[in-house]
Each structure stands twice: as C-alpha cells, then as structure tokens.
Amino acid sequence: MSKKILIADKSITIRSIAESLLRQKGYEVFTASEQDKAFSSIKQSPPDLIFLDYSLPSVSLSIFLQTLKSEPELKNV
C-alpha cells in the first residue's frame, strides 16, 4: 500500500510539480489550495505526511497544528 501525502499550497505550479514527482515515486498524492480543502481532505483520508504552505490564505500554522492534534484519528499525522 502506498503512503499518502497531502500537498497544501496556494501555488498551482508547486502543487502540480510536487504531485507529479511524488506520484512517479509511487506515493498517493492529494492536493489542496486552501485551508478548508486541506482539512476536508485530511478528515476524508488521513495522510501519512503533509506538506503545508505556511502562507496559505487564512492559515495560522499553530492553529492548523493544534486542530490536527485535537482530532484523535489525526494526532499521529
């Protein structure tokens, strides 16, 4: 089973390049361009790793991480 990675970045170029490179290496990749989509994707299918653009619109990195850690099924992401 392949590892799941979420790429949350406002740049479509960065998302596309990272997604392509990671898929070539056999990873299952999900992308999001904003915080709400990232959380939706995380809850739907928890990833093994998240690449998070800290300047994503409406994202406070500390709040994002606190929210992840507060969810029992997501605290190990």
PDB file of N, CA and C in Angstrom:
ATOM      1  N   MET A   1       0.843  -1.169   0.000  1.00  0.00           N
ATOM      2  CA  MET A   1       0.000   0.000   0.000  1.00  0.00           C
ATOM      3  C   MET A   1       0.894   1.239   0.000  1.00  0.00           C
ATOM      4  N   SER A   2       0.563   2.191  -0.859  1.00  0.00           N
ATOM      5  CA  SER A   2       1.389   3.385  -0.966  1.00  0.00           C
ATOM      6  C   SER A   2       1.083   4.371   0.161  1.00  0.00           C
ATOM      7  N   LYS A   3       2.074   5.144   0.488  1.00  0.00           N
ATOM      8  CA  LYS A   3       1.922   6.187   1.500  1.00  0.00           C
ATOM      9  C   LYS A   3       1.141   7.347   0.907  1.00  0.00           C
ATOM     10  N   LYS A   4       0.323   7.989   1.740  1.00  0.00           N
ATOM     11  CA  LYS A   4      -0.493   9.120   1.292  1.00  0.00           C
ATOM     12  C   LYS A   4       0.149  10.434   1.727  1.00  0.00           C
ATOM     13  N   ILE A   5       0.204  11.368   0.788  1.00  0.00           N
ATOM     14  CA  ILE A   5       0.782  12.680   1.059  1.00  0.00           C
ATOM     15  C   ILE A   5      -0.197  13.758   0.626  1.00  0.00           C
ATOM     16  N   LEU A   6      -0.371  14.756   1.491  1.00  0.00           N
ATOM     17  CA  LEU A   6      -1.180  15.916   1.163  1.00  0.00           C
ATOM     18  C   LEU A   6      -0.248  17.093   0.903  1.00  0.00           C
ATOM     19  N   ILE A   7      -0.440  17.751  -0.233  1.00  0.00           N
ATOM     20  CA  ILE A   7       0.298  18.968  -0.558  1.00  0.00           C
ATOM     21  C   ILE A   7      -0.699  20.113  -0.492  1.00  0.00           C
ATOM     22  N   ALA A   8      -0.536  20.986   0.487  1.00  0.00           N
ATOM     23  CA  ALA A   8      -1.421  22.141   0.649  1.00  0.00           C
ATOM     24  C   ALA A   8      -0.600  23.393   0.355  1.00  0.00           C
ATOM     25  N   ASP A   9      -0.830  23.952  -0.812  1.00  0.00           N
ATOM     26  CA  ASP A   9      -0.061  25.117  -1.256  1.00  0.00           C
ATOM     27  C   ASP A   9      -0.928  25.977  -2.155  1.00  0.00           C
ATOM     28  N   LYS A  10      -0.782  27.291  -2.037  1.00  0.00           N
ATOM     29  CA  LYS A  10      -1.592  28.186  -2.863  1.00  0.00           C
ATOM     30  C   LYS A  10      -1.135  28.216  -4.315  1.00  0.00           C
ATOM     31  N   SER A  11       0.096  27.814  -4.581  1.00  0.00           N
ATOM     32  CA  SER A  11       0.647  27.847  -5.939  1.00  0.00           C
ATOM     33  C   SER A  11       0.296  26.570  -6.701  1.00  0.00           C
ATOM     34  N   ILE A  12      -0.433  26.734  -7.793  1.00  0.00           N
ATOM     35  CA  ILE A  12      -0.779  25.577  -8.614  1.00  0.00           C
ATOM     36  C   ILE A  12       0.481  24.952  -9.218  1.00  0.00           C
ATOM     37  N   THR A  13       1.483  25.764  -9.494  1.00  0.00           N
ATOM     38  CA  THR A  13       2.738  25.256 -10.061  1.00  0.00           C
ATOM     39  C   THR A  13       3.436  24.340  -9.065  1.00  0.00           C
ATOM     40  N   ILE A  14       3.557  24.788  -7.835  1.00  0.00           N
ATOM     41  CA  ILE A  14       4.207  23.964  -6.813  1.00  0.00           C
ATOM     42  C   ILE A  14       3.416  22.680  -6.577  1.00  0.00           C
ATOM     43  N   ARG A  15       2.091  22.804  -6.464  1.00  0.00           N
ATOM     44  CA  ARG A  15       1.261  21.603  -6.262  1.00  0.00           C
ATOM     45  C   ARG A  15       1.439  20.613  -7.406  1.00  0.00           C
ATOM     46  N   SER A  16       1.410  21.107  -8.631  1.00  0.00           N
ATOM     47  CA  SER A  16       1.500  20.231  -9.808  1.00  0.00           C
ATOM     48  C   SER A  16       2.849  19.528  -9.898  1.00  0.00           C
ATOM     49  N   ILE A  17       3.922  20.290  -9.698  1.00  0.00           N
ATOM     50  CA  ILE A  17       5.265  19.701  -9.797  1.00  0.00           C
ATOM     51  C   ILE A  17       5.487  18.679  -8.681  1.00  0.00           C
ATOM     52  N   ALA A  18       5.148  19.073  -7.455  1.00  0.00           N
ATOM     53  CA  ALA A  18       5.330  18.156  -6.329  1.00  0.00           C
ATOM     54  C   ALA A  18       4.478  16.902  -6.500  1.00  0.00           C
ATOM     55  N   GLU A  19       3.235  17.080  -6.932  1.00  0.00           N
ATOM     56  CA  GLU A  19       2.345  15.933  -7.138  1.00  0.00           C
ATOM     57  C   GLU A  19       2.921  14.986  -8.189  1.00  0.00           C
ATOM     58  N   SER A  20       3.375  15.525  -9.286  1.00  0.00           N
ATOM     59  CA  SER A  20       3.939  14.706 -10.360  1.00  0.00           C
ATOM     60  C   SER A  20       5.167  13.921  -9.882  1.00  0.00           C
ATOM     61  N   LEU A  21       6.077  14.602  -9.215  1.00  0.00           N
ATOM     62  CA  LEU A  21       7.294  13.943  -8.738  1.00  0.00           C
ATOM     63  C   LEU A  21       6.993  12.864  -7.709  1.00  0.00           C
ATOM     64  N   LEU A  22       6.086  13.136  -6.796  1.00  0.00           N
ATOM     65  CA  LEU A  22       5.758  12.162  -5.759  1.00  0.00           C
ATOM     66  C   LEU A  22       4.994  10.969  -6.322  1.00  0.00           C
ATOM     67  N   ARG A  23       4.100  11.211  -7.275  1.00  0.00           N
ATOM     68  CA  ARG A  23       3.379  10.095  -7.907  1.00  0.00           C
ATOM     69  C   ARG A  23       4.344   9.177  -8.653  1.00  0.00           C
ATOM     70  N   GLN A  24       5.345   9.770  -9.302  1.00  0.00           N
ATOM     71  CA  GLN A  24       6.358   8.975 -10.006  1.00  0.00           C
ATOM     72  C   GLN A  24       7.101   8.051  -9.049  1.00  0.00           C
ATOM     73  N   LYS A  25       7.206   8.468  -7.794  1.00  0.00           N
ATOM     74  CA  LYS A  25       7.893   7.664  -6.779  1.00  0.00           C
ATOM     75  C   LYS A  25       6.946   6.678  -6.095  1.00  0.00           C
ATOM     76  N   GLY A  26       5.681   6.654  -6.523  1.00  0.00           N
ATOM     77  CA  GLY A  26       4.738   5.677  -6.009  1.00  0.00           C
ATOM     78  C   GLY A  26       3.846   6.130  -4.869  1.00  0.00           C
ATOM     79  N   TYR A  27       3.870   7.409  -4.547  1.00  0.00           N
ATOM     80  CA  TYR A  27       3.023   7.910  -3.466  1.00  0.00           C
ATOM     81  C   TYR A  27       1.630   8.234  -3.982  1.00  0.00           C
ATOM     82  N   GLU A  28       0.654   8.108  -3.094  1.00  0.00           N
ATOM     83  CA  GLU A  28      -0.706   8.552  -3.379  1.00  0.00           C
ATOM     84  C   GLU A  28      -0.767  10.005  -2.918  1.00  0.00           C
ATOM     85  N   VAL A  29      -1.092  10.915  -3.823  1.00  0.00           N
ATOM     86  CA  VAL A  29      -0.985  12.343  -3.525  1.00  0.00           C
ATOM     87  C   VAL A  29      -2.346  13.035  -3.632  1.00  0.00           C
ATOM     88  N   PHE A  30      -2.623  13.883  -2.650  1.00  0.00           N
ATOM     89  CA  PHE A  30      -3.801  14.732  -2.643  1.00  0.00           C
ATOM     90  C   PHE A  30      -3.310  16.171  -2.584  1.00  0.00           C
ATOM     91  N   THR A  31      -4.067  17.076  -3.169  1.00  0.00           N
ATOM     92  CA  THR A  31      -3.662  18.479  -3.130  1.00  0.00           C
ATOM     93  C   THR A  31      -4.811  19.355  -2.640  1.00  0.00           C
ATOM     94  N   ALA A  32      -4.437  20.511  -2.099  1.00  0.00           N
ATOM     95  CA  ALA A  32      -5.417  21.495  -1.659  1.00  0.00           C
ATOM     96  C   ALA A  32      -4.803  22.880  -1.829  1.00  0.00           C
ATOM     97  N   SER A  33      -5.663  23.823  -2.185  1.00  0.00           N
ATOM     98  CA  SER A  33      -5.182  25.189  -2.401  1.00  0.00           C
ATOM     99  C   SER A  33      -5.553  26.130  -1.266  1.00  0.00           C
ATOM    100  N   GLU A  34      -6.343  25.628  -0.324  1.00  0.00           N
ATOM    101  CA  GLU A  34      -6.734  26.462   0.812  1.00  0.00           C
ATOM    102  C   GLU A  34      -7.001  25.600   2.031  1.00  0.00           C
ATOM    103  N   GLN A  35      -7.076  26.246   3.183  1.00  0.00           N
ATOM    104  CA  GLN A  35      -7.181  25.554   4.461  1.00  0.00           C
ATOM    105  C   GLN A  35      -8.391  24.641   4.555  1.00  0.00           C
ATOM    106  N   ASP A  36      -9.556  25.116   4.169  1.00  0.00           N
ATOM    107  CA  ASP A  36     -10.770  24.309   4.284  1.00  0.00           C
ATOM    108  C   ASP A  36     -10.671  23.029   3.466  1.00  0.00           C
ATOM    109  N   LYS A  37     -10.143  23.137   2.259  1.00  0.00           N
ATOM    110  CA  LYS A  37      -9.981  21.946   1.410  1.00  0.00           C
ATOM    111  C   LYS A  37      -8.955  20.995   2.004  1.00  0.00           C
ATOM    112  N   ALA A  38      -7.909  21.544   2.608  1.00  0.00           N
ATOM    113  CA  ALA A  38      -6.892  20.704   3.240  1.00  0.00           C
ATOM    114  C   ALA A  38      -7.499  19.898   4.382  1.00  0.00           C
ATOM    115  N   PHE A  39      -8.257  20.563   5.275  1.00  0.00           N
ATOM    116  CA  PHE A  39      -8.881  19.856   6.396  1.00  0.00           C
ATOM    117  C   PHE A  39      -9.893  18.828   5.912  1.00  0.00           C
ATOM    118  N   SER A  40     -10.646  19.155   4.898  1.00  0.00           N
ATOM    119  CA  SER A  40     -11.613  18.217   4.346  1.00  0.00           C
ATOM    120  C   SER A  40     -10.906  16.971   3.829  1.00  0.00           C
ATOM    121  N   SER A  41      -9.829  17.174   3.109  1.00  0.00           N
ATOM    122  CA  SER A  41      -9.060  16.056   2.561  1.00  0.00           C
ATOM    123  C   SER A  41      -8.442  15.221   3.677  1.00  0.00           C
ATOM    124  N   ILE A  42      -7.920  15.887   4.694  1.00  0.00           N
ATOM    125  CA  ILE A  42      -7.284  15.185   5.820  1.00  0.00           C
ATOM    126  C   ILE A  42      -8.300  14.318   6.554  1.00  0.00           C
ATOM    127  N   LYS A  43      -9.493  14.847   6.793  1.00  0.00           N
ATOM    128  CA  LYS A  43     -10.513  14.092   7.513  1.00  0.00           C
ATOM    129  C   LYS A  43     -11.062  12.939   6.681  1.00  0.00           C
ATOM    130  N   GLN A  44     -11.143  13.139   5.376  1.00  0.00           N
ATOM    131  CA  GLN A  44     -11.679  12.113   4.493  1.00  0.00           C
ATOM    132  C   GLN A  44     -10.707  10.939   4.355  1.00  0.00           C
ATOM    133  N   SER A  45      -9.445  11.250   4.226  1.00  0.00           N
ATOM    134  CA  SER A  45      -8.430  10.212   4.058  1.00  0.00           C
ATOM    135  C   SER A  45      -7.132  10.696   4.696  1.00  0.00           C
ATOM    136  N   PRO A  46      -6.932  10.406   5.987  1.00  0.00           N
ATOM    137  CA  PRO A  46      -5.752  10.919   6.689  1.00  0.00           C
ATOM    138  C   PRO A  46      -4.448  10.545   5.984  1.00  0.00           C
ATOM    139  N   PRO A  47      -3.623  11.548   5.714  1.00  0.00           N
ATOM    140  CA  PRO A  47      -2.350  11.283   5.033  1.00  0.00           C
ATOM    141  C   PRO A  47      -1.286  10.830   6.027  1.00  0.00           C
ATOM    142  N   ASP A  48      -0.215  10.292   5.483  1.00  0.00           N
ATOM    143  CA  ASP A  48       0.937   9.928   6.298  1.00  0.00           C
ATOM    144  C   ASP A  48       1.851  11.137   6.499  1.00  0.00           C
ATOM    145  N   LEU A  49       1.762  12.085   5.554  1.00  0.00           N
ATOM    146  CA  LEU A  49       2.627  13.256   5.582  1.00  0.00           C
ATOM    147  C   LEU A  49       1.893  14.433   4.951  1.00  0.00           C
ATOM    148  N   ILE A  50       2.121  15.631   5.496  1.00  0.00           N
ATOM    149  CA  ILE A  50       1.519  16.851   4.952  1.00  0.00           C
ATOM    150  C   ILE A  50       2.623  17.850   4.636  1.00  0.00           C
ATOM    151  N   PHE A  51       2.619  18.343   3.406  1.00  0.00           N
ATOM    152  CA  PHE A  51       3.453  19.478   3.032  1.00  0.00           C
ATOM    153  C   PHE A  51       2.527  20.684   3.068  1.00  0.00           C
ATOM    154  N   LEU A  52       2.763  21.601   4.000  1.00  0.00           N
ATOM    155  CA  LEU A  52       1.858  22.727   4.211  1.00  0.00           C
ATOM    156  C   LEU A  52       2.568  24.039   3.937  1.00  0.00           C
ATOM    157  N   ASP A  53       2.006  24.815   3.025  1.00  0.00           N
ATOM    158  CA  ASP A  53       2.483  26.165   2.752  1.00  0.00           C
ATOM    159  C   ASP A  53       2.031  27.033   3.921  1.00  0.00           C
ATOM    160  N   TYR A  54       2.977  27.497   4.737  1.00  0.00           N
ATOM    161  CA  TYR A  54       2.599  28.284   5.918  1.00  0.00           C
ATOM    162  C   TYR A  54       1.981  29.627   5.556  1.00  0.00           C
ATOM    163  N   SER A  55       2.091  30.052   4.297  1.00  0.00           N
ATOM    164  CA  SER A  55       1.460  31.307   3.889  1.00  0.00           C
ATOM    165  C   SER A  55       0.147  31.066   3.143  1.00  0.00           C
ATOM    166  N   LEU A  56      -0.392  29.864   3.287  1.00  0.00           N
ATOM    167  CA  LEU A  56      -1.684  29.536   2.696  1.00  0.00           C
ATOM    168  C   LEU A  56      -2.726  30.515   3.240  1.00  0.00           C
ATOM    169  N   PRO A  57      -3.596  31.038   2.378  1.00  0.00           N
ATOM    170  CA  PRO A  57      -4.593  32.007   2.860  1.00  0.00           C
ATOM    171  C   PRO A  57      -5.382  31.472   4.052  1.00  0.00           C
ATOM    172  N   SER A  58      -5.539  32.299   5.032  1.00  0.00           N
ATOM    173  CA  SER A  58      -6.287  32.043   6.270  1.00  0.00           C
ATOM    174  C   SER A  58      -5.711  30.910   7.127  1.00  0.00           C
ATOM    175  N   VAL A  59      -4.423  30.632   6.968  1.00  0.00           N
ATOM    176  CA  VAL A  59      -3.815  29.582   7.783  1.00  0.00           C
ATOM    177  C   VAL A  59      -2.913  30.191   8.849  1.00  0.00           C
ATOM    178  N   SER A  60      -3.186  29.825  10.063  1.00  0.00           N
ATOM    179  CA  SER A  60      -2.258  30.080  11.151  1.00  0.00           C
ATOM    180  C   SER A  60      -1.651  28.720  11.432  1.00  0.00           C
ATOM    181  N   LEU A  61      -0.366  28.600  11.226  1.00  0.00           N
ATOM    182  CA  LEU A  61       0.287  27.307  11.372  1.00  0.00           C
ATOM    183  C   LEU A  61       0.026  26.691  12.747  1.00  0.00           C
ATOM    184  N   SER A  62       0.098  27.482  13.785  1.00  0.00           N
ATOM    185  CA  SER A  62      -0.116  26.931  15.127  1.00  0.00           C
ATOM    186  C   SER A  62      -1.552  26.437  15.304  1.00  0.00           C
ATOM    187  N   ILE A  63      -2.525  27.166  14.782  1.00  0.00           N
ATOM    188  CA  ILE A  63      -3.921  26.730  14.885  1.00  0.00           C
ATOM    189  C   ILE A  63      -4.155  25.477  14.051  1.00  0.00           C
ATOM    190  N   PHE A  64      -3.575  25.433  12.856  1.00  0.00           N
ATOM    191  CA  PHE A  64      -3.691  24.262  11.987  1.00  0.00           C
ATOM    192  C   PHE A  64      -3.164  23.028  12.716  1.00  0.00           C
ATOM    193  N   LEU A  65      -1.982  23.136  13.316  1.00  0.00           N
ATOM    194  CA  LEU A  65      -1.381  22.005  14.022  1.00  0.00           C
ATOM    195  C   LEU A  65      -2.171  21.634  15.269  1.00  0.00           C
ATOM    196  N   GLN A  66      -2.669  22.630  16.007  1.00  0.00           N
ATOM    197  CA  GLN A  66      -3.487  22.347  17.192  1.00  0.00           C
ATOM    198  C   GLN A  66      -4.756  21.603  16.808  1.00  0.00           C
ATOM    199  N   THR A  67      -5.354  21.999  15.697  1.00  0.00           N
ATOM    200  CA  THR A  67      -6.570  21.339  15.229  1.00  0.00           C
ATOM    201  C   THR A  67      -6.277  19.888  14.858  1.00  0.00           C
ATOM    202  N   LEU A  68      -5.164  19.661  14.173  1.00  0.00           N
ATOM    203  CA  LEU A  68      -4.789  18.284  13.828  1.00  0.00           C
ATOM    204  C   LEU A  68      -4.599  17.444  15.086  1.00  0.00           C
ATOM    205  N   LYS A  69      -3.870  17.975  16.041  1.00  0.00           N
ATOM    206  CA  LYS A  69      -3.560  17.222  17.258  1.00  0.00           C
ATOM    207  C   LYS A  69      -4.786  16.995  18.139  1.00  0.00           C
ATOM    208  N   SER A  70      -5.815  17.824  17.975  1.00  0.00           N
ATOM    209  CA  SER A  70      -7.012  17.666  18.797  1.00  0.00           C
ATOM    210  C   SER A  70      -7.927  16.552  18.298  1.00  0.00           C
ATOM    211  N   GLU A  71      -7.732  16.132  17.063  1.00  0.00           N
ATOM    212  CA  GLU A  71      -8.531  15.051  16.492  1.00  0.00           C
ATOM    213  C   GLU A  71      -7.822  13.723  16.772  1.00  0.00           C
ATOM    214  N   PRO A  72      -8.423  12.827  17.537  1.00  0.00           N
ATOM    215  CA  PRO A  72      -7.745  11.572  17.905  1.00  0.00           C
ATOM    216  C   PRO A  72      -7.228  10.780  16.701  1.00  0.00           C
ATOM    217  N   GLU A  73      -8.000  10.736  15.614  1.00  0.00           N
ATOM    218  CA  GLU A  73      -7.580   9.947  14.469  1.00  0.00           C
ATOM    219  C   GLU A  73      -6.518  10.642  13.614  1.00  0.00           C
ATOM    220  N   LEU A  74      -6.234  11.891  13.932  1.00  0.00           N
ATOM    221  CA  LEU A  74      -5.253  12.667  13.143  1.00  0.00           C
ATOM    222  C   LEU A  74      -4.009  13.040  13.941  1.00  0.00           C
ATOM    223  N   LYS A  75      -3.974  12.755  15.211  1.00  0.00           N
ATOM    224  CA  LYS A  75      -2.873  13.248  16.032  1.00  0.00           C
ATOM    225  C   LYS A  75      -1.512  12.674  15.653  1.00  0.00           C
ATOM    226  N   ASN A  76      -1.469  11.583  14.923  1.00  0.00           N
ATOM    227  CA  ASN A  76      -0.190  10.992  14.527  1.00  0.00           C
ATOM    228  C   ASN A  76       0.274  11.412  13.137  1.00  0.00           C
ATOM    229  N   VAL A  77      -0.496  12.277  12.479  1.00  0.00           N
ATOM    230  CA  VAL A  77      -0.112  12.744  11.153  1.00  0.00           C
ATOM    231  C   VAL A  77       1.072  13.672  11.300  1.00  0.00           C
TER     232      VAL A  77
END
